[in-house]
Amino acid sequence: MNNAKGILAAVAAVCAVSGAHAMLSDADALAAARNTLSKMTLEEKVLLTGGSGTMTISAIPRVGITKEWTMSDNSSTVRPQMNRWDWGYTKPRSQNTKLPSLSALAQTWDPLMAKLHGEVLGAEMRDRGVDELLGPGVNIARTPLNGRNWEYLGEDPFLAATMCVPMIKGIQSFDVAATVKHFCLNNQEWNRTKVDTHCDDRTFNEIYMPAFRAAVKEGEVLCVMTSYNKIDGIWASENKYLQKAILRDRWGFKGLIETDWGGQHSNSYSANNGGGIEMDRGDKIVHHFNPKENKLPLADAVKAGKVPVATVDDMALRVLYVMAKTGFLTGAERKAGSRNTKEHQLAARTIGEESVVLAKNDAGVLPLDASKIRKVLVLGKNANNPQCSKGCSGEGNVPYEVSFIQGLKNRLGKDVEIIHKPLPKGKVKASNDKELDVDLSGVERAGGHIDKDAKKADSSAPALDELKKLAEGADAVIVFTGTELGYDGNMESEGRDRANMNSDPGEDESVAAVLDWGAKNTVVISRAGTPVGYTWTDKAKTILMSSYLGMEEGNSIARVVFGDVNPSGRLCHTWPKRYEDTGVAQMGTYNDKDVTYNERFYVGYRWFDYKKIEPMFAFGHGLSYTKFAYGNPSLSRGADGSFAVEVKVSNAGKVAGREVVQLYATYPGTKVERCVKELKGFAKTRLLNPGESETVKISVSLRDLAYWNEFTHRFTTDAGQYEFLVGSTSSDIRGKVSSSVAETSVFAD
Ligand code: BGC
């Protein structure tokens, strides 16, 4: 069962990497940055306002910046270094550990896993000489069609905020910078470089801002990347309200702001409206500093009186501040890194294991007993289809990748026969088919990794009758379905959205046919970074749901299948039965030009609760191989008015396991419109043996209960009644406590 010691050992081993810690205090970093700035000419300052290549910022040895500042994507690996002027990779390409995607990390519901994830990335950055990681991505899943949901932390602002903070701290504990992206309202990839988004103030603050705010205020993230889209007609990259009023003034952000690659549109307008440094493919960086032609247009704008020199000072100071914080500027000894170690690989496997969700186990088929299995039939091409090198800026280059088939072989050994066959499908459309109606222009800019080959009907797949014969002789039939990363058909990737919420044509029909056989020990495994509108879930008795798990994916899933690990993941998305049930679909607000978020704050489960629509699987859903009994929750108040809910959770089953206790607030008698319920806290227990208990304590501050008051522009917690639902999932509530607040509180931010 869950390898609790393994988890702790992995964490300890990553943290134990030796070396001095260079991270300066804010005051010292600012002093060092100001000192360097004072020695710089206008031209030298302007060098810091744009990249010196695709992933670098200039060295200026005269003032002590002896090397280029180096960046690298992404949120689950350190992507190999790119060429200075284009999207190619410098040779030889480095290899790095690929961890689970952020959609998987969110499914762990475990901040300790987020910390571990960040530490592995930080350690690998230091070993590679990378100063800034272009992650984590924290955009909220507004629609299941978003091609990048797999790169983000799910649909709930509280979950995303809670998970991004330890990840950022983990990365930055290695004296490097993390970058929270894409700021903001970038919740679709469809025409992402041109679309204009409109969102009311309350929704903006309650749904789309909390993760960014937490990243800045609690995670102390050093860098923010703006998004490509426009917001009310103004590019996010040069939007004074976002970058000055919110980021700098309200949240006090002192760090570096940079555009997404190719997201800058002007010279003086951008500088005068809070724009940060311009990043793009090296040969296209032109507005502030043009490295290819060695021109300094921003210096010219200053000389022409169009941009105050103080503005350039501020832009350069922010870069220098981040360089100073990490020790890069001061030359302090930075924490030593390491790469592709056994500990990092164990971390990848462990985070993956902790993220797998047991969605159904009606007949108790799982875990399978390995000692009774001599022959397994695995159906579905994706069971052996590598993903780690796919996903555009989310891609990696790994020393090895364990597919599910390989994971089964590792687990079951040589004596067990594993037969793997693709499932018959219909013809899958090519990415350039008109019907898909997707704009690939953003993709071309972002790396040119488009696989343009049409995916044909799978001619290698045997007919279902033939597969059925194979199933008759097998001890278990495992169907592996879901999505793939890439640009064909309905895959998930950057720069385009999925055309619909469906599986590939014909795939659902094949899965349903297999389920109708009633073969013994039939298990369906779904792997996807976003909800898929499967049509066969009522027929399936046993479903495991995984997201993209990186290089150890096969081992992580196999260890759950055979009960070495008791699943404790919980969904980070509501899985709708069909696309038509989603808020975005019903409100008709999804297009490629002007998108108004008029479902407002009813995003994810908030929408399904509000409209009383039953989803396929609820947000937070996830079962276990054991059962947990809950005691009665109790509530106490802190001197600051905060709430603490305590509940005793006991393992009442036969195997060890971890429970995720979820706490949702409801607002009986509220005078303002509120959601039916909202996640306000959660806690994952330690591994509890049968009969063991743990009392978890979940704290909720008064501010956590606030709504955004559009009149006063302040978060406000009204006097009145508050109820806390304590549950195993959002639809399995085990207890309630309530309390009242005597006076209304208004929060400055
Ligand atoms: C993506 C970013 C990424 C950047 C650099 C952009 O196209 O949107 O997430 O960090 O490219 O590769």
mmCIF file of C-alpha atoms in Angstrom, residues 424-662:
data_model
loop_
_atom_site.group_PDB
_atom_site.id
_atom_site.type_symbol
_atom_site.label_atom_id
_atom_site.label_comp_id
_atom_site.label_asym_id
_atom_site.label_seq_id
_atom_site.Cartn_x
_atom_site.Cartn_y
_atom_site.Cartn_z
ATOM 1 C CA PRO A 424 -10.890 -0.039 -33.623
ATOM 2 C CA LYS A 425 -11.760 3.628 -34.270
ATOM 3 C CA GLY A 426 -13.294 5.666 -37.034
ATOM 4 C CA LYS A 427 -11.348 8.130 -39.165
ATOM 5 C CA VAL A 428 -9.848 10.936 -37.132
ATOM 6 C CA LYS A 429 -9.707 14.299 -38.828
ATOM 7 C CA ALA A 430 -6.440 16.022 -39.546
ATOM 8 C CA SER A 431 -5.606 19.219 -37.731
ATOM 9 C CA ASN A 432 -5.969 21.224 -40.922
ATOM 10 C CA ASP A 433 -9.489 19.964 -41.622
ATOM 11 C CA LYS A 434 -11.867 22.909 -41.848
ATOM 12 C CA GLU A 435 -14.441 21.354 -39.563
ATOM 13 C CA LEU A 436 -12.117 21.691 -36.624
ATOM 14 C CA ASP A 437 -12.201 25.428 -37.148
ATOM 15 C CA VAL A 438 -9.038 26.106 -35.200
ATOM 16 C CA ASP A 439 -6.521 28.847 -35.624
ATOM 17 C CA LEU A 440 -3.007 27.476 -35.687
ATOM 18 C CA SER A 441 -1.225 30.805 -36.032
ATOM 19 C CA GLY A 442 -0.333 30.967 -32.350
ATOM 20 C CA VAL A 443 1.123 27.499 -32.541
ATOM 21 C CA GLU A 444 3.442 28.356 -35.409
ATOM 22 C CA ARG A 445 4.837 31.225 -33.363
ATOM 23 C CA ALA A 446 5.190 29.159 -30.265
ATOM 24 C CA GLY A 447 7.541 26.549 -31.495
ATOM 25 C CA GLY A 448 6.436 25.031 -34.764
ATOM 26 C CA HIS A 449 6.020 21.588 -33.305
ATOM 27 C CA ILE A 450 2.854 20.888 -35.239
ATOM 28 C CA ASP A 451 2.478 17.321 -36.316
ATOM 29 C CA LYS A 452 0.658 17.896 -39.576
ATOM 30 C CA ASP A 453 0.065 14.247 -40.457
ATOM 31 C CA ALA A 454 -3.542 13.224 -40.548
ATOM 32 C CA LYS A 455 -4.386 10.424 -38.164
ATOM 33 C CA LYS A 456 -5.946 7.719 -40.244
ATOM 34 C CA ALA A 457 -8.474 5.164 -39.125
ATOM 35 C CA ASP A 458 -6.413 2.619 -37.257
ATOM 36 C CA SER A 459 -5.964 -0.081 -39.879
ATOM 37 C CA SER A 460 -3.798 -2.136 -37.543
ATOM 38 C CA ALA A 461 -6.676 -2.626 -35.086
ATOM 39 C CA PRO A 462 -8.183 -6.116 -35.169
ATOM 40 C CA ALA A 463 -11.973 -6.430 -35.401
ATOM 41 C CA LEU A 464 -13.853 -6.479 -32.098
ATOM 42 C CA ASP A 465 -14.776 -10.155 -32.535
ATOM 43 C CA GLU A 466 -11.137 -11.075 -32.726
ATOM 44 C CA LEU A 467 -10.384 -9.044 -29.603
ATOM 45 C CA LYS A 468 -13.259 -10.725 -27.797
ATOM 46 C CA LYS A 469 -11.663 -14.130 -28.391
ATOM 47 C CA LEU A 470 -8.432 -12.842 -26.901
ATOM 48 C CA ALA A 471 -10.365 -11.509 -23.896
ATOM 49 C CA GLU A 472 -11.862 -14.927 -23.218
ATOM 50 C CA GLY A 473 -8.444 -16.351 -22.413
ATOM 51 C CA ALA A 474 -7.277 -13.400 -20.306
ATOM 52 C CA ASP A 475 -7.313 -12.998 -16.515
ATOM 53 C CA ALA A 476 -7.891 -9.251 -16.880
ATOM 54 C CA VAL A 477 -8.950 -6.882 -19.662
ATOM 55 C CA ILE A 478 -7.669 -3.346 -19.330
ATOM 56 C CA VAL A 479 -9.011 -0.690 -21.679
ATOM 57 C CA PHE A 480 -6.758 2.375 -21.899
ATOM 58 C CA THR A 481 -8.582 5.356 -23.389
ATOM 59 C CA GLY A 482 -8.500 9.166 -23.219
ATOM 60 C CA THR A 483 -6.647 11.864 -25.086
ATOM 61 C CA GLU A 484 -3.175 12.388 -26.470
ATOM 62 C CA LEU A 485 -0.970 15.466 -26.576
ATOM 63 C CA GLY A 486 -0.438 16.977 -30.010
ATOM 64 C CA TYR A 487 -2.108 18.857 -32.809
ATOM 65 C CA ASP A 488 -4.036 16.170 -34.627
ATOM 66 C CA GLY A 489 -7.733 15.571 -34.426
ATOM 67 C CA ASN A 490 -9.001 16.164 -30.945
ATOM 68 C CA MET A 491 -5.727 16.014 -29.036
ATOM 69 C CA GLU A 492 -4.834 18.414 -26.217
ATOM 70 C CA SER A 493 -2.255 21.064 -26.876
ATOM 71 C CA GLU A 494 -1.225 24.663 -26.857
ATOM 72 C CA GLY A 495 -2.420 27.131 -29.478
ATOM 73 C CA ARG A 496 -5.709 25.382 -30.240
ATOM 74 C CA ASP A 497 -8.664 24.068 -28.345
ATOM 75 C CA ARG A 498 -10.307 20.696 -28.694
ATOM 76 C CA ALA A 499 -13.060 20.817 -31.318
ATOM 77 C CA ASN A 500 -15.478 19.069 -28.966
ATOM 78 C CA MET A 501 -15.494 17.115 -25.724
ATOM 79 C CA ASN A 502 -15.629 13.720 -27.388
ATOM 80 C CA SER A 503 -13.275 10.798 -27.668
ATOM 81 C CA ASP A 504 -11.860 10.080 -31.103
ATOM 82 C CA PRO A 505 -14.648 8.948 -33.456
ATOM 83 C CA GLY A 506 -15.504 5.301 -32.899
ATOM 84 C CA GLU A 507 -13.450 4.932 -29.710
ATOM 85 C CA ASP A 508 -16.390 5.227 -27.282
ATOM 86 C CA GLU A 509 -18.354 2.683 -29.303
ATOM 87 C CA SER A 510 -15.445 0.247 -29.109
ATOM 88 C CA VAL A 511 -15.079 0.768 -25.336
ATOM 89 C CA ALA A 512 -18.838 0.191 -24.881
ATOM 90 C CA ALA A 513 -18.638 -3.008 -26.941
ATOM 91 C CA VAL A 514 -15.777 -4.304 -24.774
ATOM 92 C CA LEU A 515 -17.769 -3.526 -21.619
ATOM 93 C CA ASP A 516 -20.720 -5.476 -23.034
ATOM 94 C CA TRP A 517 -18.588 -8.632 -23.211
ATOM 95 C CA GLY A 518 -18.684 -8.762 -19.421
ATOM 96 C CA ALA A 519 -15.173 -10.234 -19.409
ATOM 97 C CA LYS A 520 -13.801 -10.934 -15.956
ATOM 98 C CA ASN A 521 -11.683 -8.234 -14.307
ATOM 99 C CA THR A 522 -12.448 -5.534 -16.858
ATOM 100 C CA VAL A 523 -10.915 -2.184 -15.917
ATOM 101 C CA VAL A 524 -11.093 1.078 -17.868
ATOM 102 C CA ILE A 525 -8.263 3.553 -17.465
ATOM 103 C CA SER A 526 -8.864 7.064 -18.736
ATOM 104 C CA ARG A 527 -5.898 9.335 -19.252
ATOM 105 C CA ALA A 528 -6.694 12.958 -20.078
ATOM 106 C CA GLY A 529 -5.836 16.436 -18.836
ATOM 107 C CA THR A 530 -9.355 17.713 -19.330
ATOM 108 C CA PRO A 531 -12.844 16.196 -19.072
ATOM 109 C CA VAL A 532 -13.895 13.950 -21.942
ATOM 110 C CA GLY A 533 -17.600 13.292 -22.585
ATOM 111 C CA TYR A 534 -17.374 9.500 -22.470
ATOM 112 C CA THR A 535 -20.623 7.793 -23.364
ATOM 113 C CA TRP A 536 -19.895 4.416 -21.702
ATOM 114 C CA THR A 537 -19.408 5.277 -18.017
ATOM 115 C CA ASP A 538 -22.786 3.849 -16.915
ATOM 116 C CA LYS A 539 -21.773 0.479 -18.325
ATOM 117 C CA ALA A 540 -18.339 0.466 -16.688
ATOM 118 C CA LYS A 541 -18.022 -0.976 -13.186
ATOM 119 C CA THR A 542 -14.382 -0.075 -12.734
ATOM 120 C CA ILE A 543 -12.757 3.188 -13.837
ATOM 121 C CA LEU A 544 -9.379 4.681 -12.952
ATOM 122 C CA MET A 545 -8.752 8.238 -14.051
ATOM 123 C CA SER A 546 -5.292 9.570 -14.647
ATOM 124 C CA SER A 547 -3.888 12.719 -16.116
ATOM 125 C CA TYR A 548 -0.534 12.988 -17.912
ATOM 126 C CA LEU A 549 1.974 11.569 -15.467
ATOM 127 C CA GLY A 550 5.305 12.156 -17.167
ATOM 128 C CA MET A 551 8.163 9.683 -17.479
ATOM 129 C CA GLU A 552 7.028 7.304 -14.712
ATOM 130 C CA GLU A 553 3.394 7.213 -15.840
ATOM 131 C CA GLY A 554 3.222 3.478 -16.483
ATOM 132 C CA ASN A 555 4.782 2.563 -13.140
ATOM 133 C CA SER A 556 2.509 4.965 -11.241
ATOM 134 C CA ILE A 557 -0.679 3.612 -12.800
ATOM 135 C CA ALA A 558 0.357 -0.056 -12.590
ATOM 136 C CA ARG A 559 1.140 0.291 -8.887
ATOM 137 C CA VAL A 560 -2.376 1.586 -8.288
ATOM 138 C CA VAL A 561 -3.949 -1.164 -10.419
ATOM 139 C CA PHE A 562 -2.250 -3.887 -8.327
ATOM 140 C CA GLY A 563 -2.798 -2.218 -4.970
ATOM 141 C CA ASP A 564 0.817 -1.337 -4.137
ATOM 142 C CA VAL A 565 -0.672 2.099 -3.821
ATOM 143 C CA ASN A 566 -4.166 2.821 -2.585
ATOM 144 C CA PRO A 567 -5.585 5.583 -4.810
ATOM 145 C CA SER A 568 -6.091 8.909 -3.040
ATOM 146 C CA GLY A 569 -6.413 11.336 -5.961
ATOM 147 C CA ARG A 570 -9.466 13.544 -6.377
ATOM 148 C CA LEU A 571 -10.728 15.176 -9.557
ATOM 149 C CA CYS A 572 -9.754 18.805 -10.107
ATOM 150 C CA HIS A 573 -12.425 19.246 -12.781
ATOM 151 C CA THR A 574 -16.137 18.558 -12.815
ATOM 152 C CA TRP A 575 -16.629 15.938 -15.524
ATOM 153 C CA PRO A 576 -19.814 16.889 -17.391
ATOM 154 C CA LYS A 577 -21.853 14.218 -19.076
ATOM 155 C CA ARG A 578 -21.847 16.258 -22.247
ATOM 156 C CA TYR A 579 -20.460 19.550 -23.479
ATOM 157 C CA GLU A 580 -23.966 21.039 -23.706
ATOM 158 C CA ASP A 581 -24.184 20.879 -19.889
ATOM 159 C CA THR A 582 -21.315 23.297 -19.324
ATOM 160 C CA GLY A 583 -21.840 26.945 -18.453
ATOM 161 C CA VAL A 584 -19.785 28.145 -21.378
ATOM 162 C CA ALA A 585 -21.861 26.084 -23.813
ATOM 163 C CA GLN A 586 -25.199 27.087 -22.329
ATOM 164 C CA MET A 587 -24.390 30.780 -22.146
ATOM 165 C CA GLY A 588 -23.093 30.741 -25.715
ATOM 166 C CA THR A 589 -20.024 32.699 -24.804
ATOM 167 C CA TYR A 590 -17.279 30.748 -26.483
ATOM 168 C CA ASN A 591 -15.926 32.054 -29.742
ATOM 169 C CA ASP A 592 -12.676 33.248 -31.290
ATOM 170 C CA LYS A 593 -13.241 37.013 -31.256
ATOM 171 C CA ASP A 594 -15.091 38.612 -28.379
ATOM 172 C CA VAL A 595 -15.624 36.370 -25.390
ATOM 173 C CA THR A 596 -17.789 37.606 -22.555
ATOM 174 C CA TYR A 597 -17.620 35.479 -19.429
ATOM 175 C CA ASN A 598 -21.353 35.791 -18.884
ATOM 176 C CA GLU A 599 -21.700 32.570 -16.931
ATOM 177 C CA ARG A 600 -19.976 34.839 -14.372
ATOM 178 C CA PHE A 601 -18.578 33.093 -11.297
ATOM 179 C CA TYR A 602 -20.556 29.940 -11.997
ATOM 180 C CA VAL A 603 -17.483 28.080 -13.227
ATOM 181 C CA GLY A 604 -17.017 24.319 -12.843
ATOM 182 C CA TYR A 605 -19.040 22.781 -9.992
ATOM 183 C CA ARG A 606 -20.443 26.222 -9.147
ATOM 184 C CA TRP A 607 -22.362 26.054 -12.443
ATOM 185 C CA PHE A 608 -23.539 22.454 -11.997
ATOM 186 C CA ASP A 609 -24.789 23.227 -8.457
ATOM 187 C CA TYR A 610 -26.510 26.415 -9.581
ATOM 188 C CA LYS A 611 -28.312 24.761 -12.488
ATOM 189 C CA LYS A 612 -28.813 21.471 -10.635
ATOM 190 C CA ILE A 613 -27.214 19.522 -13.466
ATOM 191 C CA GLU A 614 -25.849 16.129 -12.558
ATOM 192 C CA PRO A 615 -22.281 15.701 -13.798
ATOM 193 C CA MET A 616 -20.694 12.451 -14.903
ATOM 194 C CA PHE A 617 -18.213 12.822 -12.019
ATOM 195 C CA ALA A 618 -18.267 15.616 -9.470
ATOM 196 C CA PHE A 619 -15.373 17.913 -8.671
ATOM 197 C CA GLY A 620 -13.359 16.392 -5.840
ATOM 198 C CA HIS A 621 -14.612 12.891 -6.611
ATOM 199 C CA GLY A 622 -12.353 9.944 -5.860
ATOM 200 C CA LEU A 623 -12.734 6.579 -4.103
ATOM 201 C CA SER A 624 -10.320 4.394 -2.188
ATOM 202 C CA TYR A 625 -9.647 0.673 -1.706
ATOM 203 C CA THR A 626 -10.617 1.247 1.917
ATOM 204 C CA LYS A 627 -13.498 3.059 3.664
ATOM 205 C CA PHE A 628 -13.211 6.069 5.937
ATOM 206 C CA ALA A 629 -15.558 6.809 8.808
ATOM 207 C CA TYR A 630 -15.991 10.408 9.901
ATOM 208 C CA GLY A 631 -16.661 11.593 13.429
ATOM 209 C CA ASN A 632 -18.797 14.642 14.092
ATOM 210 C CA PRO A 633 -16.999 17.798 13.003
ATOM 211 C CA SER A 634 -16.449 20.512 15.611
ATOM 212 C CA LEU A 635 -15.873 24.193 15.116
ATOM 213 C CA SER A 636 -13.866 26.740 17.062
ATOM 214 C CA ARG A 637 -13.100 30.414 16.497
ATOM 215 C CA GLY A 638 -9.781 32.216 16.641
ATOM 216 C CA ALA A 639 -9.213 35.643 18.171
ATOM 217 C CA ASP A 640 -9.066 37.094 14.644
ATOM 218 C CA GLY A 641 -12.513 35.708 13.862
ATOM 219 C CA SER A 642 -11.159 32.779 11.846
ATOM 220 C CA PHE A 643 -12.765 29.351 11.967
ATOM 221 C CA ALA A 644 -11.152 25.997 12.641
ATOM 222 C CA VAL A 645 -13.059 22.868 11.737
ATOM 223 C CA GLU A 646 -11.796 19.618 13.226
ATOM 224 C CA VAL A 647 -12.931 16.161 12.294
ATOM 225 C CA LYS A 648 -11.714 12.696 13.198
ATOM 226 C CA VAL A 649 -11.273 10.373 10.238
ATOM 227 C CA SER A 650 -10.810 6.644 10.803
ATOM 228 C CA ASN A 651 -9.795 3.962 8.388
ATOM 229 C CA ALA A 652 -12.726 1.562 8.714
ATOM 230 C CA GLY A 653 -11.632 -0.770 5.931
ATOM 231 C CA LYS A 654 -9.074 -3.487 5.452
ATOM 232 C CA VAL A 655 -6.157 -1.753 3.761
ATOM 233 C CA ALA A 656 -4.086 1.339 4.516
ATOM 234 C CA GLY A 657 -5.022 4.523 2.712
ATOM 235 C CA ARG A 658 -5.133 8.308 2.673
ATOM 236 C CA GLU A 659 -8.321 10.350 2.761
ATOM 237 C CA VAL A 660 -8.849 13.855 1.403
ATOM 238 C CA VAL A 661 -11.176 15.773 3.723
ATOM 239 C CA GLN A 662 -12.862 18.579 1.813
#
